[in-house]
Each structure stands twice: as C-alpha cells, then as structure tokens.
XYZ file of C-alpha atoms in Angstrom:
616
model
C 103.449 74.587 3.456
C 99.934 74.792 2.133
C 99.741 71.526 0.842
C 101.931 68.368 1.546
C 100.735 65.934 -0.994
C 100.000 66.055 -4.770
C 96.996 63.566 -5.810
C 98.976 62.979 -9.144
C 102.075 61.795 -7.285
C 103.303 59.159 -5.078
C 106.068 61.090 -3.631
C 105.345 63.150 -0.498
C 107.108 66.389 -0.457
C 106.349 66.875 3.246
C 109.326 64.413 4.281
C 111.909 65.521 1.830
C 112.640 67.511 -1.233
C 114.842 67.253 -4.072
C 117.340 70.052 -4.561
C 119.410 68.942 -7.445
C 119.609 66.256 -10.194
C 122.770 65.018 -11.859
C 121.737 63.017 -14.954
C 123.727 60.871 -17.176
C 121.869 59.779 -20.436
C 123.067 57.250 -23.117
C 120.377 57.436 -25.979
C 120.003 54.295 -27.774
C 118.061 54.789 -31.039
C 118.304 51.009 -31.932
C 116.412 49.865 -29.055
C 114.326 53.072 -28.350
C 115.597 53.292 -24.695
C 117.593 55.762 -22.527
C 120.166 53.953 -20.554
C 120.530 56.434 -17.445
C 121.718 57.235 -14.030
C 120.482 59.973 -12.002
C 121.881 61.405 -8.630
C 119.158 62.966 -6.633
C 120.537 65.472 -3.971
C 117.834 65.295 -1.333
C 117.016 67.615 1.681
C 115.393 65.928 4.629
C 112.565 67.765 6.289
C 111.848 65.334 9.264
C 113.834 63.485 11.952
C 114.383 59.780 11.956
C 114.049 59.732 8.120
C 114.807 56.180 6.744
C 113.119 55.769 3.451
C 111.646 57.979 0.526
C 109.276 57.250 -2.442
C 109.790 58.451 -6.085
C 107.573 58.522 -8.816
C 108.425 55.986 -11.862
C 106.488 54.650 -14.955
C 107.691 51.657 -16.868
C 111.330 52.043 -15.828
C 113.701 49.198 -15.518
C 115.510 49.970 -12.105
C 118.718 48.068 -11.850
C 120.561 49.597 -8.824
C 120.006 52.391 -6.038
C 122.730 53.825 -3.612
C 122.576 56.337 -0.990
C 125.802 58.333 -0.343
C 127.582 55.534 -2.214
C 126.182 52.584 -0.112
C 123.921 49.898 -1.672
C 120.300 50.749 -0.789
C 117.196 48.424 -0.895
C 114.447 49.201 -3.333
C 111.238 47.844 -4.316
C 108.634 48.794 -6.988
C 105.080 48.929 -5.893
C 101.744 47.969 -7.727
C 101.312 49.831 -11.108
C 98.591 52.491 -11.270
C 96.653 53.222 -14.421
C 98.204 56.568 -15.197
C 100.380 57.478 -12.346
C 102.712 54.561 -12.918
C 104.676 52.900 -10.079
C 105.990 53.918 -6.623
C 109.899 53.349 -6.163
C 110.203 52.776 -2.403
C 113.795 53.303 -1.289
C 115.019 52.326 2.038
C 118.166 53.953 3.148
C 121.047 52.215 4.912
C 121.073 54.676 7.635
C 118.998 57.052 9.567
C 118.894 60.942 8.750
C 117.770 64.004 10.587
C 115.857 67.144 9.630
C 118.136 69.465 7.526
C 120.518 66.652 6.410
C 121.072 65.848 2.726
C 121.524 62.554 0.936
C 122.517 61.748 -2.633
C 120.288 59.111 -3.931
C 121.502 57.566 -7.096
C 119.409 55.181 -9.325
C 120.783 53.183 -12.329
C 117.949 52.477 -14.704
C 116.637 52.296 -18.304
C 113.609 53.743 -20.006
C 110.923 51.646 -21.792
C 110.510 51.919 -25.536
C 106.922 52.891 -24.856
C 108.041 55.707 -22.317
C 105.044 58.148 -22.439
C 107.465 61.167 -22.088
C 109.414 60.300 -25.286
C 108.638 60.098 -28.955
C 111.133 58.128 -31.061
C 110.742 59.311 -34.903
C 112.042 57.185 -37.676
C 113.878 59.247 -40.368
C 110.751 58.774 -42.649
C 108.796 60.793 -39.924
C 111.169 63.885 -40.080
C 111.333 66.551 -42.813
C 115.058 65.558 -43.725
C 114.119 61.703 -44.169
C 118.058 60.940 -43.088
C 118.090 60.707 -39.534
C 116.021 59.584 -36.571
C 114.613 62.004 -34.025
C 113.757 62.075 -30.387
C 112.011 64.508 -28.180
C 110.416 64.615 -24.616
C 107.235 65.989 -23.357
C 106.863 65.904 -19.541
C 103.795 67.821 -18.870
C 101.932 66.986 -16.916
C 103.026 63.406 -15.146
C 105.301 62.040 -17.915
C 108.747 62.937 -16.388
C 108.528 59.692 -14.291
C 109.041 57.597 -17.399
C 112.151 59.262 -18.151
C 113.678 59.734 -14.766
C 112.532 58.405 -11.247
C 111.803 61.759 -9.363
C 109.333 63.432 -7.173
C 107.248 64.412 -10.202
C 105.147 67.130 -8.943
C 105.091 70.850 -9.941
C 105.590 71.688 -6.234
C 109.181 70.354 -6.568
C 111.822 72.942 -7.963
C 115.575 72.211 -8.323
C 118.501 72.794 -10.441
C 120.045 70.103 -12.822
C 123.208 69.012 -14.504
C 123.165 66.666 -17.471
C 125.469 64.778 -19.889
C 123.915 63.140 -22.919
C 125.573 60.795 -25.177
C 124.086 60.647 -28.516
C 125.275 59.434 -32.308
C 127.717 61.967 -33.515
C 125.749 63.065 -36.354
C 122.976 64.139 -34.123
C 122.824 67.183 -31.629
C 121.166 67.227 -28.259
C 119.446 70.290 -26.828
C 117.783 70.524 -23.317
C 115.925 73.089 -21.224
C 119.036 74.353 -19.833
C 122.370 76.348 -20.746
C 124.800 74.401 -23.016
C 127.969 73.480 -21.047
C 130.114 72.144 -23.854
C 130.493 68.977 -25.994
C 133.094 66.331 -26.595
C 133.666 63.057 -28.207
C 132.144 60.036 -26.149
C 135.434 58.609 -24.727
C 133.660 55.099 -24.496
C 132.502 54.978 -28.201
C 134.106 57.138 -31.037
C 130.920 57.073 -33.192
C 129.153 59.248 -30.303
C 129.431 62.717 -28.817
C 128.728 63.820 -25.341
C 126.702 67.139 -24.700
C 126.697 68.961 -21.455
C 123.966 71.126 -19.902
C 123.352 73.021 -16.617
C 120.233 74.654 -15.377
C 121.195 76.915 -12.575
C 117.804 78.175 -11.896
C 115.521 76.082 -9.778
C 112.815 74.614 -12.028
C 109.964 72.132 -11.882
C 110.692 68.786 -13.149
C 107.632 69.236 -15.790
C 110.060 71.466 -17.524
C 112.806 68.851 -17.929
C 113.133 68.513 -21.756
C 115.516 66.837 -24.158
C 115.647 66.941 -27.987
C 118.019 64.861 -30.146
C 117.917 65.539 -33.841
C 119.907 66.610 -36.856
C 118.981 70.464 -36.084
C 122.394 71.623 -36.134
C 122.011 74.794 -37.832
C 120.468 77.228 -35.393
C 119.736 80.720 -36.677
C 120.260 83.949 -34.647
C 117.051 86.025 -34.484
C 117.879 88.356 -31.715
C 120.714 88.899 -29.195
C 119.589 86.103 -26.966
C 117.693 83.958 -29.115
C 118.106 81.333 -31.811
C 115.651 79.135 -33.568
C 116.650 75.557 -34.091
C 114.949 73.181 -36.511
C 115.344 70.746 -39.285
C 117.088 72.845 -41.956
C 114.282 72.339 -44.084
C 112.010 74.583 -41.753
C 114.876 76.865 -40.398
C 114.518 79.984 -42.705
C 110.623 79.966 -42.465
C 110.971 79.610 -38.615
C 113.423 82.374 -38.414
C 110.921 84.711 -40.317
C 107.959 83.678 -38.222
C 109.680 84.319 -35.077
C 111.562 87.642 -35.868
C 109.557 89.539 -33.307
C 110.793 87.425 -30.444
C 113.075 90.125 -29.028
C 110.568 92.857 -29.171
C 108.187 90.337 -27.404
C 110.805 89.674 -24.659
C 111.408 93.289 -24.075
C 107.816 94.149 -24.027
C 107.395 91.322 -21.462
C 110.196 92.520 -19.234
C 108.597 96.019 -19.149
C 105.433 94.375 -17.952
C 106.632 91.818 -15.617
C 110.227 92.185 -14.604
C 113.654 91.077 -15.738
C 114.062 87.761 -17.844
C 116.124 85.393 -15.639
C 116.814 82.418 -17.865
C 119.560 84.003 -20.041
C 118.936 82.388 -23.429
C 115.482 82.333 -25.095
C 115.742 79.744 -27.845
C 112.931 78.253 -30.080
C 112.945 74.672 -31.247
C 110.680 73.750 -33.843
C 109.772 70.287 -33.272
C 108.343 67.674 -36.017
C 104.759 67.897 -36.702
C 103.642 65.142 -34.259
C 104.279 67.446 -31.427
C 100.987 67.448 -29.272
C 100.834 71.080 -28.294
C 101.212 74.637 -29.881
C 104.308 75.357 -27.609
C 105.918 74.394 -24.584
C 107.452 76.795 -22.285
C 110.857 75.132 -21.290
C 113.389 77.197 -19.511
C 115.893 78.557 -22.215
C 114.293 76.595 -24.862
C 110.619 76.965 -26.159
C 109.205 73.935 -27.981
C 107.015 74.959 -30.999
C 104.837 73.262 -33.412
C 105.561 73.745 -37.035
C 101.849 74.638 -37.583
C 102.806 77.996 -36.560
C 104.738 78.616 -39.689
C 102.017 80.400 -41.640
C 104.314 82.682 -43.470
C 102.624 85.961 -42.293
C 103.596 85.901 -38.411
C 99.830 85.889 -37.604
C 100.245 82.993 -35.356
C 103.142 84.595 -33.341
C 100.820 85.106 -30.199
C 101.620 81.407 -29.363
C 105.338 82.447 -29.000
C 104.110 85.620 -26.937
C 102.131 83.058 -24.657
C 105.397 80.773 -24.239
C 107.568 83.956 -23.508
C 105.033 84.948 -20.857
C 105.408 81.411 -19.147
C 109.031 82.550 -18.318
C 107.429 84.434 -15.494
C 104.239 82.690 -14.894
C 104.879 79.013 -15.096
C 108.652 78.658 -15.011
C 109.351 81.255 -12.366
C 106.127 81.097 -10.432
C 104.577 77.524 -10.845
C 101.378 76.073 -9.648
C 101.781 73.776 -6.681
C 99.742 70.871 -7.890
C 97.669 70.276 -11.025
C 94.456 71.422 -9.228
C 96.076 74.946 -9.376
C 97.142 74.749 -13.169
C 94.949 77.981 -13.821
C 97.425 79.823 -11.924
C 100.223 79.148 -14.719
C 97.789 79.426 -17.729
C 95.275 82.167 -16.700
C 98.120 84.566 -15.789
C 100.172 83.615 -18.917
C 97.217 84.245 -21.047
C 96.704 87.562 -19.302
C 100.194 88.503 -19.729
C 100.354 87.280 -23.544
C 97.345 89.663 -24.202
C 98.897 92.556 -22.372
C 101.948 91.930 -24.643
C 99.551 92.066 -27.581
C 97.982 95.241 -26.226
C 101.667 96.628 -26.029
C 102.462 95.771 -29.534
C 99.150 96.183 -31.083
C 96.340 97.990 -29.307
C 93.738 97.628 -26.675
C 91.314 96.762 -29.143
C 93.284 93.768 -30.306
C 93.502 92.550 -26.672
C 89.790 92.822 -26.562
C 89.400 91.136 -29.712
C 91.594 88.177 -28.728
C 89.845 87.881 -25.459
C 86.438 87.559 -27.132
C 87.878 84.563 -29.210
C 89.048 83.210 -25.857
C 85.527 83.324 -24.351
C 84.447 81.359 -27.471
C 87.076 78.761 -26.884
C 85.951 78.442 -23.260
C 82.427 77.929 -24.276
C 83.489 75.219 -26.602
C 85.301 73.378 -23.858
C 82.414 73.621 -21.419
C 80.066 72.310 -24.253
C 82.599 69.449 -24.693
C 82.815 68.468 -21.096
C 79.328 69.247 -20.240
C 78.420 72.407 -18.078
C 77.974 70.293 -14.995
C 81.231 68.391 -15.386
C 83.798 69.208 -12.376
C 86.675 69.410 -14.753
C 85.314 72.683 -15.885
C 85.857 74.125 -12.356
C 88.749 76.617 -12.318
C 90.097 74.503 -9.377
C 89.102 71.094 -10.135
C 89.433 68.118 -7.803
C 92.260 65.972 -9.323
C 91.956 63.018 -6.957
C 92.268 59.810 -9.418
C 91.973 62.151 -12.460
C 94.566 61.920 -15.110
C 95.678 65.577 -15.909
C 95.944 64.711 -19.776
C 92.188 63.955 -19.510
C 91.664 67.432 -17.798
C 93.485 69.265 -20.280
C 91.222 72.009 -21.965
C 90.925 75.741 -22.495
C 89.184 76.068 -19.031
C 92.448 76.744 -16.994
C 93.414 79.350 -19.737
C 90.218 81.196 -20.554
C 88.309 80.773 -17.272
C 91.339 81.866 -15.636
C 92.101 84.873 -17.869
C 88.279 85.836 -17.448
C 88.606 85.908 -13.661
C 91.704 87.962 -13.964
C 90.139 90.255 -16.507
C 87.033 90.785 -14.102
C 89.444 91.521 -11.185
C 91.076 94.095 -13.636
C 87.917 95.985 -14.193
C 87.130 95.990 -10.338
C 90.476 97.027 -9.269
C 90.830 99.974 -11.627
C 92.207 98.908 -15.157
C 95.131 97.094 -16.749
C 97.716 99.395 -15.615
C 96.562 98.955 -11.880
C 96.033 95.164 -12.284
C 99.389 94.525 -14.198
C 100.972 96.146 -11.109
C 99.377 93.336 -9.043
C 100.623 90.748 -11.477
C 104.050 91.849 -11.491
C 104.237 92.099 -7.562
C 102.617 88.640 -7.530
C 105.664 87.254 -9.617
C 108.349 88.970 -7.578
C 106.785 87.700 -4.272
C 106.444 84.120 -5.431
C 109.374 83.903 -7.834
C 111.307 80.471 -7.833
C 108.388 78.852 -5.874
C 105.359 76.928 -6.368
C 101.913 78.285 -5.194
C 98.384 77.382 -4.506
C 95.131 79.265 -5.338
C 94.766 80.097 -1.544
C 98.211 81.645 -1.458
C 97.411 83.700 -4.558
C 94.158 84.958 -3.226
C 95.702 85.792 0.052
C 98.284 87.862 -1.679
C 95.525 89.683 -3.867
C 93.789 90.812 -0.660
C 97.170 91.975 0.856
C 97.998 93.970 -2.310
C 94.949 95.564 -2.822
C 94.228 96.098 0.972
C 92.314 99.263 0.519
C 89.579 97.463 -1.819
C 88.932 94.657 0.259
C 85.377 95.589 0.387
C 85.035 95.184 -3.350
C 86.964 91.986 -3.401
C 84.686 90.413 -0.808
C 81.864 90.798 -3.238
C 83.305 88.628 -5.766
C 81.566 85.250 -5.915
C 84.765 83.290 -5.366
C 82.898 79.887 -4.809
C 81.146 80.431 -8.312
C 84.385 81.315 -9.978
C 86.649 78.756 -8.493
C 84.634 75.684 -7.489
C 81.496 75.720 -9.626
C 81.346 73.899 -13.193
C 80.378 75.552 -16.252
C 80.812 79.188 -17.530
C 81.986 81.931 -15.230
C 79.359 83.788 -13.170
C 80.132 87.276 -14.866
C 80.545 87.665 -18.632
C 82.835 90.431 -19.534
C 81.765 93.037 -21.995
C 84.562 93.284 -24.418
C 85.109 95.879 -27.071
C 83.691 94.500 -30.377
C 85.262 97.034 -32.585
C 87.434 94.437 -34.430
C 84.761 91.727 -34.248
C 82.010 93.742 -35.664
C 82.893 93.035 -39.335
C 83.258 89.357 -38.512
C 79.872 89.240 -36.753
C 78.152 91.014 -39.648
C 79.561 88.551 -42.255
C 78.684 85.454 -40.079
C 75.130 86.736 -39.613
C 74.834 87.425 -43.423
C 75.809 83.750 -44.145
C 73.579 82.364 -41.465
C 70.311 84.411 -42.654
C 71.110 84.072 -46.338
C 68.601 81.954 -48.465
C 70.046 79.592 -51.024
C 68.605 81.905 -53.895
C 70.697 84.796 -52.632
C 74.071 83.128 -52.456
C 75.032 85.118 -55.469
C 75.339 88.322 -53.150
C 78.692 87.113 -51.719
C 81.934 87.850 -53.415
C 85.621 87.890 -52.596
C 85.277 91.331 -51.809
C 83.784 90.211 -48.492
C 87.428 89.086 -47.527
C 89.485 92.126 -48.755
C 89.228 94.108 -45.400
C 89.578 91.166 -43.017
C 92.881 90.495 -41.257
C 93.796 86.871 -40.622
C 92.813 87.189 -37.230
C 89.576 88.387 -38.301
C 89.011 85.633 -40.854
C 89.848 82.942 -37.912
C 87.123 84.917 -35.859
C 84.544 84.601 -38.638
C 85.047 80.953 -39.011
C 84.907 80.541 -35.205
C 81.496 82.355 -34.964
C 80.068 80.073 -37.899
C 81.223 77.076 -35.879
C 78.942 78.362 -32.910
C 75.851 78.308 -35.190
C 73.780 75.462 -36.431
C 75.582 73.740 -39.370
C 75.313 75.783 -42.633
C 73.518 74.093 -45.481
C 75.796 72.294 -47.949
C 75.070 74.836 -50.753
C 76.496 77.758 -48.204
C 79.836 75.992 -47.840
C 80.217 75.245 -51.384
C 79.479 78.864 -52.356
C 81.849 79.909 -49.710
C 84.634 77.827 -51.167
C 83.902 79.122 -54.815
C 84.079 83.062 -53.612
C 86.738 82.815 -50.870
C 88.836 79.864 -51.927
C 89.567 78.734 -48.466
C 90.840 75.427 -49.458
C 93.945 77.147 -50.892
C 94.801 78.784 -47.438
C 97.567 76.932 -45.400
C 97.341 79.000 -42.425
C 96.702 75.985 -39.820
C 94.001 78.099 -37.667
C 92.156 78.858 -40.594
C 92.358 75.486 -42.424
C 91.396 73.789 -39.148
C 88.221 75.747 -38.667
C 86.967 75.777 -42.420
C 87.438 71.977 -42.651
C 85.388 71.515 -39.402
C 82.704 73.673 -40.807
C 82.670 71.711 -44.095
C 82.273 68.361 -42.148
C 79.596 69.674 -39.915
C 77.675 70.617 -43.131
C 78.100 67.108 -44.438
C 80.328 67.975 -47.487
C 81.950 64.698 -48.236
C 84.657 66.030 -50.278
C 86.198 67.636 -47.043
C 86.318 64.481 -45.208
C 89.554 63.176 -46.680
C 91.135 66.583 -46.198
C 89.986 66.871 -42.585
C 91.498 63.398 -41.869
C 94.754 64.296 -43.694
C 95.112 67.515 -41.622
C 94.439 65.223 -38.645
C 97.164 63.035 -39.384
C 99.824 65.091 -41.082
C 100.449 66.901 -37.831
C 99.627 66.028 -34.308
C 98.756 69.252 -32.370
C 95.958 68.137 -30.115
C 93.876 71.301 -30.736
C 93.418 70.488 -34.305
C 93.825 66.521 -34.352
C 91.115 66.006 -31.647
C 88.294 67.972 -33.023
C 88.970 67.003 -36.658
C 88.856 63.281 -35.778
C 85.511 64.069 -33.515
C 83.987 65.880 -36.165
C 84.452 63.053 -38.949
C 83.481 60.604 -36.286
C 80.132 62.480 -35.754
C 79.517 62.180 -39.532
C 77.645 58.998 -39.259
C 78.437 57.748 -42.947
C 82.257 58.332 -42.067
C 82.486 57.139 -38.582
C 84.233 53.774 -39.556
C 86.565 55.684 -41.689
C 87.566 58.029 -39.002
C 88.441 55.027 -36.881
C 90.201 53.215 -39.729
C 92.415 56.247 -40.480
C 93.219 56.665 -36.766
C 94.081 53.059 -36.220
C 96.409 53.144 -39.444
C 98.182 56.157 -38.213
C 98.071 55.902 -34.284
C 101.708 54.350 -34.227
C 103.254 57.553 -35.711
C 101.204 59.790 -33.360
C 102.708 61.205 -29.849
C 101.561 58.741 -26.994
C 99.559 61.457 -25.253
C 97.764 62.448 -28.492
C 97.191 58.658 -29.464
C 95.629 57.905 -25.980
C 93.256 60.843 -26.059
C 92.006 60.416 -29.589
C 91.502 56.607 -28.879
C 89.289 57.754 -25.971
C 87.390 60.247 -28.261
C 86.662 57.736 -30.922
C 85.889 55.027 -28.273
C 88.686 52.702 -29.521
C 90.739 50.494 -27.151
C 93.489 52.910 -25.814
C 96.033 50.280 -25.489
C 97.241 51.508 -22.124
C 97.972 48.829 -19.353
C 96.227 49.103 -16.138
C-alpha cells in the first residue's frame, strides 16, 4: 500500500478497512438533526487487533457495539477542521483477515457541516423544507462516524425515514419505499449501492422533488417542480454525452445516471455522486450553453467515482483527468477547435487562482502538502487546470489525443474500483508508454508536481475560436473615450455564448476599464439584461472593478441569491475591494450568512476577514 495514512483523517487504514455500511436515518426537520445508526463491516489487516478509530465531527454518540457486544468508546479532543476521533475498544481480539461489525448509535448536530437544512421560504416552492448533504472533502464525518478518507471504498445500504410529503434520494439505486411502521406520518425509502465508492460520495437529499422527468433511457432529472421543465431542456443531451464518454473511457458501470437540481445555495457547479449528479440551478441558462458542467460530472463516473485519489494531496488525479475527459467529450460533440478554446479559458482560470493564492503559495502545487491544511481552504482551479495542462502536455509529447486517450482508458481499467496516488499513476504512465520512456524522462516532473505557480510549459493552443474575442477585447482596452461611438450591438452578433464569456474573461485580466467604457458597453450590448450566470458574473465583476456604483447592488444580489462559490466568493471580494463599499459587503454577508451553505459561509467569512464562527 503506497500510503497508510491520510493527513486529513484520524483513522488509519493500515490496520483495518471498511467494506460495507448499513445505515438507518431518521430525519428530524423540527430539530434539524438526523437520529441514526450505522453498522460498519470492518476487515482487519493486522494481528492482535483490539481497537479502531473513526472520524466524527460534532456527533452525539450514545452507544457502540461490536458483533452485538457492548464496546467501550471515547471521543478525543476536537481539532479545528478535522473534528473528533472516536476511539473504540473492542471486547475481544481479532486476527488479520477477520471481520467485525461495529454498530454506532448517534445523532448529528444542527450545525453539521455536511448538511444544509432549508426552510420552506428558502426553496422555490415555499411550502416544504429541504435537506441536502455535501460531503466533499471531509464533511461526511459530521453525518456518519466513518473512515473519512477517499482511500476507503465500500458498498452501502440505507433506509431513510422522512415526513411522507417529502421524497428521499441518495447516491445509490432505489430499493423501494413503504410507510414507516413506527409513525404513520412518515415514509421509509431504501437504497443500495452495490459498487464500492469512497465515503465522500455518500449523498442524501430530502425534498418535495417528487416529479422526476425522463430525459433518456437511463436518466431522469429531479428538481422542485418550478425548475423541472427548464432542467429537462437544459440537460437533454445527457444520453449523448454518456454514450460519447463510454466510447472514450469504457462502459458506464453505475446503471442509472440521474441529475438532481438543488436549491440555489448549493456551493458547487455540480457534484459527481454515483447514480445521481447534484447540479446548481445556475446552469439553467435556457440555451444548453453551460452543459459542459454536466459533461464534467459525467466524466467523473470514470475518474473520481471509479478511480479515486487516495488522499487529498492527489486530488488532481480526480479533477485533471476529469477535465481532460470532459474536453474530449466536447471534441467529439463539437470540434477540436472547441476543445482548444475551452482549454485556453481553463488556462486563464488557473492564472487567476495562482494570482489569488500567490505564485509562491504551496497550495498552487499540483501535489500540495495537506498536513494541517483544511481541504476546503485549498479548493481552487489548480488541480483542475494545472492537472489538465500536464495531461495536455503529455498528450502532445506522446503522439496526440487518440494516443493519449488510449492511456487514460487503460489507466481507468487498471485502477477501477480503487484509490490511487500520483506515484502509482506516474509508474503506470511509464509502463504504458514503455517505448517512449526517454521522452518522459525529459519532463520536469518536480516543476509540474511540487513547484508552486504556473506550469513550467505553456501549451500553444489553437486560437481560431478565441481570435474574435481577443480582437474585441483589444479594441475596448485601446479605445479612447472620444471614440466609444465606434462600438455597436453588431460587435456581438457573431459571438457565441462561449465566446462572449471568453471576451469578458479577457477583459477581467486587463487593468480596470474606465467607467465611461463599461457604461458604453452596457448601452450597446445590454449585458444587464442577460441571465446566463457565467456572463452575468463576469460582467458584474468588470463593472465593480471599474468602480461603477450602480453595479454594486446587482453584484451583491447575485452573490446572495445563489451560493455557488465560483460566483459568490469573487463577487463579495470584488465589492470588498471597492473601498467605498467595503462595509456594505460585510454587512450584506452578515445579513445573509445564516441562509448560506456552511462551507460557503466559512470561506466568504475568511475572504472578508469576518469571524468565521467556527469553534476550534
């Protein structure tokens, strides 16, 4: 085993591994807790095994048994972000190869970081409450005592009791429902996940989303009924993407591929839960232009869900390969020029992350040291885009996209159903390309993997689709105030949605435009009227950078009416950096923080230098 510890987990997987979870959840919307029982089937890896440690965070543990016998347990000191170790002493000794069923009875805390409880007012329907979980990276321990590390893969079975007017869905195959025999006002939903998955993909959503629409032979879209038709239109290409991904990467092993559109506070664009992708409603642009997020989540079915990074230092193995596969799907469905265009945009996103962290910040390493680092603090586009840049560089060296996709497919087959480290990936790369080892040896691996800042090699991407964006950006940057009349709505006529996003991204990399320029841009392009979230986000940032005071309330509105961190954090930071409105940014955040997802709230608080409210 390449690594027997995870710096983000108290549990040591060198001594024992979880093989299966059996979960019983009773979801209490009145007290915002889940009353639960979990039975962990644990395989022992050493002789004279008498104790084990599980990860927990803010759990109230009332009872532990081992094979039905009472077991002693203690909760250790609380760590600032890792939670509390649950030390369990078995009432017997075990030898290597034996199994034990450890059952823990417990209750979650109302403040559990994996869970967001929404009031009816926070939902689109305004009638029923809503609950969803988000466990990546280390939040599952606030929902279930477990070995909370991506190195651990296991099957699970769950039964979930909820008020009968609500519906439970999980990252698993549905296994029936029935009235709760203990309470006629409740229903029990059952789920099974027969494929071993990492605990970070353990997901639960409880909502009135009981009208799923079929969007393909193995896909449905779930959402509050106010969004369901929009979502079905937006994600109508799902089956085509699945088939394209299968052609590239091999069979889809998870059976069902459903999409659940979550409430606006969901902090990510999407989350690749097996069988059930979570998606933000900010994707509902009305023109399918943002479907690359779904292509990304579909790609995770192979790189992430099937082959998983062993610890969070190796997160790039999940995200870099997934971006690579997502863009290969785009290449098949659109063109090679489209893939090149998206790769250029990704390079800019990487540059922005490096600028935000600082070029010497070790968190911009492709393989960062995560000792005493909260993975949420390290989250950025670095593992995605620096990872993709390395894979694209290797693609060029090894002989092109078809040749390198052959390696990616073989890598997936080699490590399917397991977790891997960068060293294991690299060793397999050298084995697969054994006839080109001399070329691979010339790659500056230390500069790519363990050096902060931008990559050592900048790819030369095809600029065909970007040329019009670059030209229009240069015109706006160079034009004097007296010549602003030369711009007109015709400038936009030939630009696709993707190109308009790129044009605004390019402007954001320049010095702020004069206020007269952004006002003229609004006059001729009417960008305030566009609801596409990717366009609106960049446009409002551009306006605030140029000190257009009218844009400040619109920027703060967008930052708070949805909670996707990609949008919310930069918008708040942009207003905070506008000295005149710094206090307003803080005031608006404090007024809205209770409605935010716990992860978003904590990170925005750090961005705005407000007390995070986290206990240490």
